[in-house]
Short mmCIF file of C-alpha atoms in Angstrom, two decimals:
data_model
loop_
_atom_site.label_atom_id
_atom_site.label_comp_id
_atom_site.label_asym_id
_atom_site.label_seq_id
_atom_site.Cartn_x
_atom_site.Cartn_y
_atom_site.Cartn_z
CA MET A 1219 79.38 142.10 -146.40
CA THR A 1220 80.49 138.71 -145.24
CA GLU A 1221 83.14 138.34 -143.04
CA ILE A 1222 85.59 135.42 -143.66
CA PRO A 1223 86.48 133.76 -140.40
CA ASN A 1224 90.06 134.31 -139.18
CA SER A 1225 91.06 130.64 -139.56
CA GLN A 1226 89.51 130.32 -143.13
CA ALA A 1227 91.39 133.41 -144.14
CA LYS A 1228 94.74 131.79 -142.75
CA ARG A 1229 93.83 128.55 -144.78
CA GLN A 1230 93.29 130.53 -147.92
CA GLY A 1231 96.53 132.53 -147.43
CA SER A 1232 98.51 129.27 -146.78
CA SER A 1233 96.92 127.70 -149.82
CA ARG A 1234 98.01 130.65 -152.15
CA ARG A 1235 101.59 130.27 -150.76
CA ALA A 1236 101.59 126.50 -151.48
CA TRP A 1237 100.68 127.07 -155.04
CA LEU A 1238 103.14 129.94 -155.46
CA THR A 1239 105.80 127.85 -153.79
CA GLY A 1240 105.13 125.16 -156.21
CA GLY A 1241 104.87 127.12 -159.03
CA VAL A 1242 108.26 128.45 -158.32
CA ALA A 1243 109.75 125.04 -157.71
CA VAL A 1244 108.25 123.63 -161.17
CA ALA A 1245 109.76 126.57 -163.16
CA ALA A 1246 113.25 126.27 -161.26
CA VAL A 1247 113.07 122.44 -162.18
CA ALA A 1248 112.27 123.28 -165.74
CA ALA A 1249 114.95 125.80 -166.22
CA GLY A 1250 117.47 123.47 -164.77
CA ALA A 1251 116.29 120.62 -167.05
CA GLY A 1252 116.49 122.74 -170.03
CA VAL A 1253 120.19 124.03 -169.08
CA ALA A 1254 121.30 120.39 -168.37
CA TRP A 1255 119.62 119.14 -171.99
CA TRP A 1256 121.55 122.51 -173.56
CA ARG A 1257 125.02 121.54 -171.79
CA SER A 1258 124.42 117.66 -173.32
CA GLN A 1259 124.27 118.85 -176.74
CA PRO A 1260 127.32 118.99 -179.23
CA LYS A 1261 128.81 122.24 -179.55
CA ALA A 1262 130.18 124.30 -182.54
CA MET A 1263 133.73 123.08 -183.47
CA GLY A 1264 136.92 125.04 -184.39
CA PRO A 1265 137.70 125.64 -187.83
CA ASP A 1266 140.75 123.19 -187.79
CA THR A 1267 139.20 120.41 -185.54
CA GLU A 1268 138.82 117.84 -188.39
CA THR A 1269 142.43 118.51 -189.56
CA GLN A 1270 143.63 117.93 -185.86
CA LEU A 1271 141.93 114.34 -185.82
CA TRP A 1272 143.16 113.31 -188.87
CA SER A 1273 146.68 114.10 -188.07
CA GLN A 1274 146.27 112.11 -184.66
CA VAL A 1275 148.63 108.92 -184.08
CA PHE A 1276 147.64 106.74 -181.06
CA GLU A 1277 148.83 103.79 -179.52
CA THR A 1278 146.98 100.61 -179.34
CA PRO A 1279 146.53 98.44 -176.38
CA ASP A 1280 149.15 96.02 -177.84
CA GLY A 1281 151.65 98.87 -178.11
CA LYS A 1282 151.26 99.24 -181.86
CA SER A 1283 150.85 102.89 -183.66
CA PHE A 1284 147.48 103.73 -185.08
CA ALA A 1285 147.40 106.53 -187.68
CA MET A 1286 143.74 108.18 -188.08
CA ALA A 1287 144.80 109.31 -191.45
CA ASP A 1288 145.04 105.63 -192.50
CA LEU A 1289 141.39 105.62 -192.18
CA LYS A 1290 140.54 108.60 -194.49
CA GLY A 1291 138.62 108.19 -197.52
CA ARG A 1292 135.61 106.00 -196.04
CA PRO A 1293 133.09 107.08 -193.68
CA LEU A 1294 134.15 106.59 -190.11
CA LEU A 1295 132.32 106.46 -186.74
CA VAL A 1296 134.54 107.18 -183.88
CA ASN A 1297 133.57 106.29 -180.39
CA PHE A 1298 135.03 108.00 -177.55
CA TRP A 1299 134.69 105.41 -174.48
CA ALA A 1300 136.12 104.01 -171.11
CA THR A 1301 136.13 100.84 -169.20
CA TRP A 1302 134.62 102.77 -166.02
CA CYS A 1303 131.68 104.26 -168.10
CA PRO A 1304 128.69 102.09 -167.87
CA PRO A 1305 126.81 103.39 -170.90
CA CYS A 1306 130.02 102.96 -173.00
CA ILE A 1307 130.47 99.28 -171.95
CA LYS A 1308 126.71 98.67 -172.84
CA GLU A 1309 126.87 100.10 -176.50
CA LEU A 1310 130.27 98.41 -177.13
CA PRO A 1311 128.68 94.93 -178.37
CA MET A 1312 126.05 96.89 -180.53
CA LEU A 1313 128.94 98.93 -182.31
CA SER A 1314 131.07 95.56 -182.59
CA GLU A 1315 128.03 94.12 -184.29
CA PHE A 1316 127.61 97.18 -186.63
CA ALA A 1317 131.15 97.32 -187.49
CA ALA A 1318 131.11 93.62 -188.34
CA ARG A 1319 127.88 94.09 -190.74
CA GLN A 1320 129.48 97.31 -192.61
CA GLY A 1321 132.20 94.97 -193.89
CA ALA A 1322 134.88 96.34 -196.34
CA GLN A 1323 133.01 98.71 -198.27
CA GLY A 1324 130.74 100.28 -195.21
CA ILE A 1325 131.17 102.77 -192.34
CA GLN A 1326 134.48 102.03 -190.47
CA VAL A 1327 134.51 102.04 -186.82
CA VAL A 1328 137.35 102.97 -184.14
CA GLY A 1329 137.15 103.01 -180.48
CA LEU A 1330 139.16 105.60 -178.82
CA ALA A 1331 139.57 104.73 -175.04
CA VAL A 1332 139.92 107.42 -172.67
CA ASP A 1333 141.31 105.16 -170.11
CA LYS A 1334 144.51 103.21 -169.07
CA THR A 1335 146.33 100.66 -170.91
CA GLU A 1336 145.67 98.08 -168.50
CA ALA A 1337 142.05 98.24 -168.09
CA VAL A 1338 141.32 98.66 -171.78
CA GLN A 1339 143.65 95.32 -172.34
CA ARG A 1340 141.81 93.65 -169.58
CA PHE A 1341 138.42 94.65 -170.81
CA LEU A 1342 139.16 93.70 -174.46
CA GLN A 1343 140.30 90.04 -173.32
CA ARG A 1344 137.08 89.69 -171.89
CA GLN A 1345 134.86 91.45 -174.30
CA PRO A 1346 136.68 91.64 -177.76
CA VAL A 1347 135.18 93.91 -180.41
CA GLN A 1348 135.19 93.96 -184.11
CA PHE A 1349 136.77 97.09 -184.65
CA PRO A 1350 140.18 98.32 -183.81
CA VAL A 1351 140.78 100.44 -180.60
CA ALA A 1352 143.44 103.01 -179.89
CA LEU A 1353 144.42 104.61 -176.38
CA VAL A 1354 143.81 108.25 -176.22
CA ASN A 1355 144.07 108.64 -172.44
CA GLN A 1356 143.36 112.24 -171.15
CA GLY A 1357 144.14 113.69 -174.32
CA GLY A 1358 141.07 112.06 -175.64
CA LEU A 1359 138.82 114.36 -173.45
CA VAL A 1360 140.50 117.31 -175.03
CA LEU A 1361 140.20 116.06 -178.68
CA SER A 1362 136.54 115.17 -177.85
CA ARG A 1363 135.87 118.61 -176.62
CA THR A 1364 137.18 120.18 -179.79
CA LEU A 1365 134.64 117.90 -181.79
CA GLY A 1366 132.04 119.84 -179.75
CA ASN A 1367 131.82 117.91 -176.56
CA LEU A 1368 132.52 120.82 -174.27
CA GLN A 1369 131.59 118.93 -171.12
CA GLY A 1370 133.66 115.97 -172.02
CA GLY A 1371 130.84 113.16 -171.56
CA LEU A 1372 131.18 109.74 -172.17
CA PRO A 1373 130.50 107.96 -174.59
CA PHE A 1374 131.05 110.51 -177.17
CA THR A 1375 130.35 109.46 -180.84
CA VAL A 1376 131.19 111.07 -184.34
CA LEU A 1377 130.55 110.06 -187.68
CA PHE A 1378 132.65 111.42 -190.38
CA ASP A 1379 131.97 111.40 -194.25
CA ALA A 1380 134.49 109.91 -196.82
CA LYS A 1381 135.91 113.44 -197.13
CA GLY A 1382 136.83 113.57 -193.47
CA GLN A 1383 133.88 116.24 -192.67
CA VAL A 1384 131.75 115.58 -189.50
CA ARG A 1385 128.25 114.41 -190.11
CA GLN A 1386 126.92 113.49 -186.96
CA ARG A 1387 127.80 113.58 -183.16
CA LYS A 1388 126.10 112.34 -179.95
CA ILE A 1389 126.95 112.72 -176.60
CA GLY A 1390 125.66 109.71 -174.57
CA GLU A 1391 124.70 106.00 -175.43
CA LEU A 1392 123.78 105.30 -179.08
CA SER A 1393 120.85 103.51 -179.96
CA SER A 1394 120.49 101.12 -182.96
CA GLU A 1395 118.24 103.73 -184.38
CA ASP A 1396 120.82 106.12 -184.20
CA LEU A 1397 123.10 103.81 -186.16
CA ALA A 1398 120.43 103.16 -188.75
CA SER A 1399 119.59 106.54 -189.52
CA TRP A 1400 123.54 107.20 -189.53
CA SER A 1401 124.23 104.80 -192.21
CA LYS A 1402 121.61 105.69 -194.80
#
Protein backbone atom coordinates (compact mmCIF):
# COMPACT_ATOMS: atom_id res chain seq x y z
CA MET A 1 0.00 0.00 0.00
CA THR A 2 1.32 3.44 -0.98
CA GLU A 3 1.30 5.97 1.75
CA ILE A 4 0.30 9.57 0.90
CA PRO A 5 2.69 12.13 2.31
CA ASN A 6 1.20 14.21 5.12
CA SER A 7 1.37 17.51 3.16
CA GLN A 8 -0.44 15.97 0.18
CA ALA A 9 -3.17 14.58 2.45
CA LYS A 10 -3.64 18.05 3.98
CA ARG A 11 -3.96 19.61 0.50
CA GLN A 12 -6.56 17.01 -0.51
CA GLY A 13 -8.57 17.66 2.68
CA SER A 14 -8.27 21.39 2.16
CA SER A 15 -9.41 21.04 -1.45
CA ARG A 16 -12.47 19.02 -0.41
CA ARG A 17 -13.39 21.62 2.22
CA ALA A 18 -13.05 24.39 -0.38
CA TRP A 19 -15.34 22.53 -2.82
CA LEU A 20 -17.85 21.80 -0.07
CA THR A 21 -17.82 25.41 1.14
CA GLY A 22 -18.20 26.65 -2.44
CA GLY A 23 -21.11 24.29 -3.04
CA VAL A 24 -22.87 25.45 0.11
CA ALA A 25 -22.29 29.09 -0.89
CA VAL A 26 -23.74 28.52 -4.38
CA ALA A 27 -26.78 26.76 -2.91
CA ALA A 28 -27.33 29.63 -0.46
CA VAL A 29 -27.11 32.25 -3.24
CA ALA A 30 -29.53 30.27 -5.40
CA ALA A 31 -31.99 29.91 -2.52
CA GLY A 32 -31.72 33.63 -1.72
CA ALA A 33 -32.30 34.55 -5.36
CA GLY A 34 -35.32 32.25 -5.49
CA VAL A 35 -36.84 33.83 -2.39
CA ALA A 36 -36.18 37.34 -3.73
CA TRP A 37 -37.79 36.44 -7.06
CA TRP A 38 -40.82 34.91 -5.33
CA ARG A 39 -41.26 37.98 -3.14
CA SER A 40 -41.14 40.28 -6.17
CA GLN A 41 -44.05 38.50 -7.90
CA PRO A 42 -47.58 39.88 -7.53
CA LYS A 43 -49.61 37.83 -5.04
CA ALA A 44 -53.26 36.87 -4.86
CA MET A 45 -55.80 39.60 -4.23
CA GLY A 46 -58.71 39.68 -1.85
CA PRO A 47 -62.27 39.23 -3.15
CA ASP A 48 -63.27 42.92 -2.97
CA THR A 49 -60.00 44.43 -4.15
CA GLU A 50 -61.24 45.68 -7.50
CA THR A 51 -64.35 47.16 -5.89
CA GLN A 52 -62.10 49.04 -3.44
CA LEU A 53 -60.09 50.56 -6.26
CA TRP A 54 -63.09 51.71 -8.27
CA SER A 55 -64.62 53.40 -5.20
CA GLN A 56 -61.52 55.52 -4.53
CA VAL A 57 -61.47 59.29 -4.99
CA PHE A 58 -58.04 60.93 -5.02
CA GLU A 59 -56.76 64.46 -5.37
CA THR A 60 -54.83 65.65 -8.40
CA PRO A 61 -51.63 67.71 -8.02
CA ASP A 62 -53.68 70.85 -8.79
CA GLY A 63 -56.17 70.08 -6.00
CA LYS A 64 -59.10 68.70 -8.00
CA SER A 65 -60.97 65.47 -7.20
CA PHE A 66 -60.19 62.40 -9.27
CA ALA A 67 -62.70 59.54 -9.07
CA MET A 68 -61.51 56.15 -10.28
CA ALA A 69 -65.12 55.20 -11.11
CA ASP A 70 -65.06 57.78 -13.91
CA LEU A 71 -62.54 55.57 -15.76
CA LYS A 72 -64.56 52.37 -15.64
CA GLY A 73 -65.88 50.98 -18.91
CA ARG A 74 -62.61 50.99 -20.90
CA PRO A 75 -59.35 49.15 -20.29
CA LEU A 76 -57.19 51.00 -17.77
CA LEU A 77 -53.50 50.82 -16.97
CA VAL A 78 -52.78 52.06 -13.43
CA ASN A 79 -49.16 52.89 -12.64
CA PHE A 80 -48.08 53.45 -9.01
CA TRP A 81 -44.96 55.64 -9.02
CA ALA A 82 -42.97 58.24 -7.06
CA THR A 83 -40.58 61.06 -7.91
CA TRP A 84 -37.89 59.47 -5.71
CA CYS A 85 -38.05 56.15 -7.62
CA PRO A 86 -35.50 56.01 -10.51
CA PRO A 87 -37.21 53.13 -12.42
CA CYS A 88 -40.53 54.98 -12.09
CA ILE A 89 -39.07 58.15 -13.60
CA LYS A 90 -37.39 56.15 -16.35
CA GLU A 91 -40.64 54.49 -17.50
CA LEU A 92 -42.88 57.59 -17.37
CA PRO A 93 -41.94 58.94 -20.84
CA MET A 94 -42.71 55.52 -22.37
CA LEU A 95 -46.06 55.41 -20.54
CA SER A 96 -46.82 58.93 -21.71
CA GLU A 97 -46.14 57.97 -25.35
CA PHE A 98 -48.24 54.82 -24.90
CA ALA A 99 -51.15 56.87 -23.52
CA ALA A 100 -50.94 59.32 -26.42
CA ARG A 101 -50.93 56.48 -29.00
CA GLN A 102 -53.96 54.80 -27.40
CA GLY A 103 -56.23 57.74 -28.10
CA ALA A 104 -59.89 57.99 -27.18
CA GLN A 105 -60.75 54.33 -27.82
CA GLY A 106 -57.67 52.54 -26.48
CA ILE A 107 -56.30 51.75 -23.06
CA GLN A 108 -56.54 54.60 -20.58
CA VAL A 109 -53.50 55.33 -18.41
CA VAL A 110 -53.48 56.88 -14.96
CA GLY A 111 -50.51 57.52 -12.70
CA LEU A 112 -51.03 57.17 -8.95
CA ALA A 113 -48.22 59.06 -7.25
CA VAL A 114 -47.11 57.67 -3.89
CA ASP A 115 -45.50 60.98 -3.06
CA LYS A 116 -45.92 64.49 -1.67
CA THR A 117 -47.97 67.02 -3.62
CA GLU A 118 -45.12 69.54 -3.97
CA ALA A 119 -42.69 66.93 -5.32
CA VAL A 120 -45.19 65.71 -7.92
CA GLN A 121 -46.06 69.27 -8.96
CA ARG A 122 -42.36 70.14 -9.46
CA PHE A 123 -41.75 66.94 -11.38
CA LEU A 124 -44.75 67.38 -13.72
CA GLN A 125 -43.70 70.97 -14.46
CA ARG A 126 -40.32 69.67 -15.67
CA GLN A 127 -41.65 66.50 -17.34
CA PRO A 128 -45.36 66.62 -18.21
CA VAL A 129 -47.16 63.38 -19.09
CA GLN A 130 -50.04 62.60 -21.48
CA PHE A 131 -52.22 60.96 -18.82
CA PRO A 132 -53.92 62.01 -15.59
CA VAL A 133 -51.98 61.82 -12.33
CA ALA A 134 -53.55 61.54 -8.89
CA LEU A 135 -51.94 61.65 -5.46
CA VAL A 136 -52.34 58.57 -3.30
CA ASN A 137 -49.64 59.41 -0.75
CA GLN A 138 -48.97 56.57 1.71
CA GLY A 139 -52.46 55.17 1.17
CA GLY A 140 -51.23 54.22 -2.28
CA LEU A 141 -48.89 51.63 -0.82
CA VAL A 142 -51.82 50.07 1.04
CA LEU A 143 -53.88 50.07 -2.16
CA SER A 144 -51.02 48.56 -4.19
CA ARG A 145 -50.64 45.84 -1.54
CA THR A 146 -54.32 44.94 -1.84
CA LEU A 147 -53.70 44.58 -5.60
CA GLY A 148 -51.00 41.98 -4.92
CA ASN A 149 -47.86 44.10 -4.38
CA LEU A 150 -47.15 42.78 -0.87
CA GLN A 151 -43.67 44.33 -0.62
CA GLY A 152 -44.94 47.77 -1.69
CA GLY A 153 -42.30 47.98 -4.44
CA LEU A 154 -42.40 50.71 -7.06
CA PRO A 155 -43.13 51.04 -9.84
CA PHE A 156 -46.15 48.76 -9.76
CA THR A 157 -48.49 48.56 -12.75
CA VAL A 158 -51.92 46.95 -13.08
CA LEU A 159 -53.97 46.52 -16.24
CA PHE A 160 -57.75 46.34 -15.84
CA ASP A 161 -60.12 45.21 -18.58
CA ALA A 162 -63.23 47.15 -19.62
CA LYS A 163 -65.24 45.35 -16.90
CA GLY A 164 -62.85 46.59 -14.20
CA GLN A 165 -61.16 43.23 -13.58
CA VAL A 166 -57.40 42.83 -13.18
CA ARG A 167 -55.79 41.29 -16.28
CA GLN A 168 -52.05 41.94 -15.78
CA ARG A 169 -49.75 43.10 -12.97
CA LYS A 170 -46.07 43.86 -12.80
CA ILE A 171 -43.78 44.93 -9.99
CA GLY A 172 -40.82 46.85 -11.38
CA GLU A 173 -40.09 48.82 -14.50
CA LEU A 174 -42.28 48.15 -17.54
CA SER A 175 -40.78 47.49 -20.94
CA SER A 176 -42.15 48.39 -24.35
CA GLU A 177 -42.62 44.63 -24.84
CA ASP A 178 -44.86 44.51 -21.75
CA LEU A 179 -47.03 47.30 -23.13
CA ALA A 180 -47.19 45.70 -26.57
CA SER A 181 -48.30 42.32 -25.21
CA TRP A 182 -50.75 43.87 -22.73
CA SER A 183 -52.46 45.96 -25.41
CA LYS A 184 -53.30 43.01 -27.70
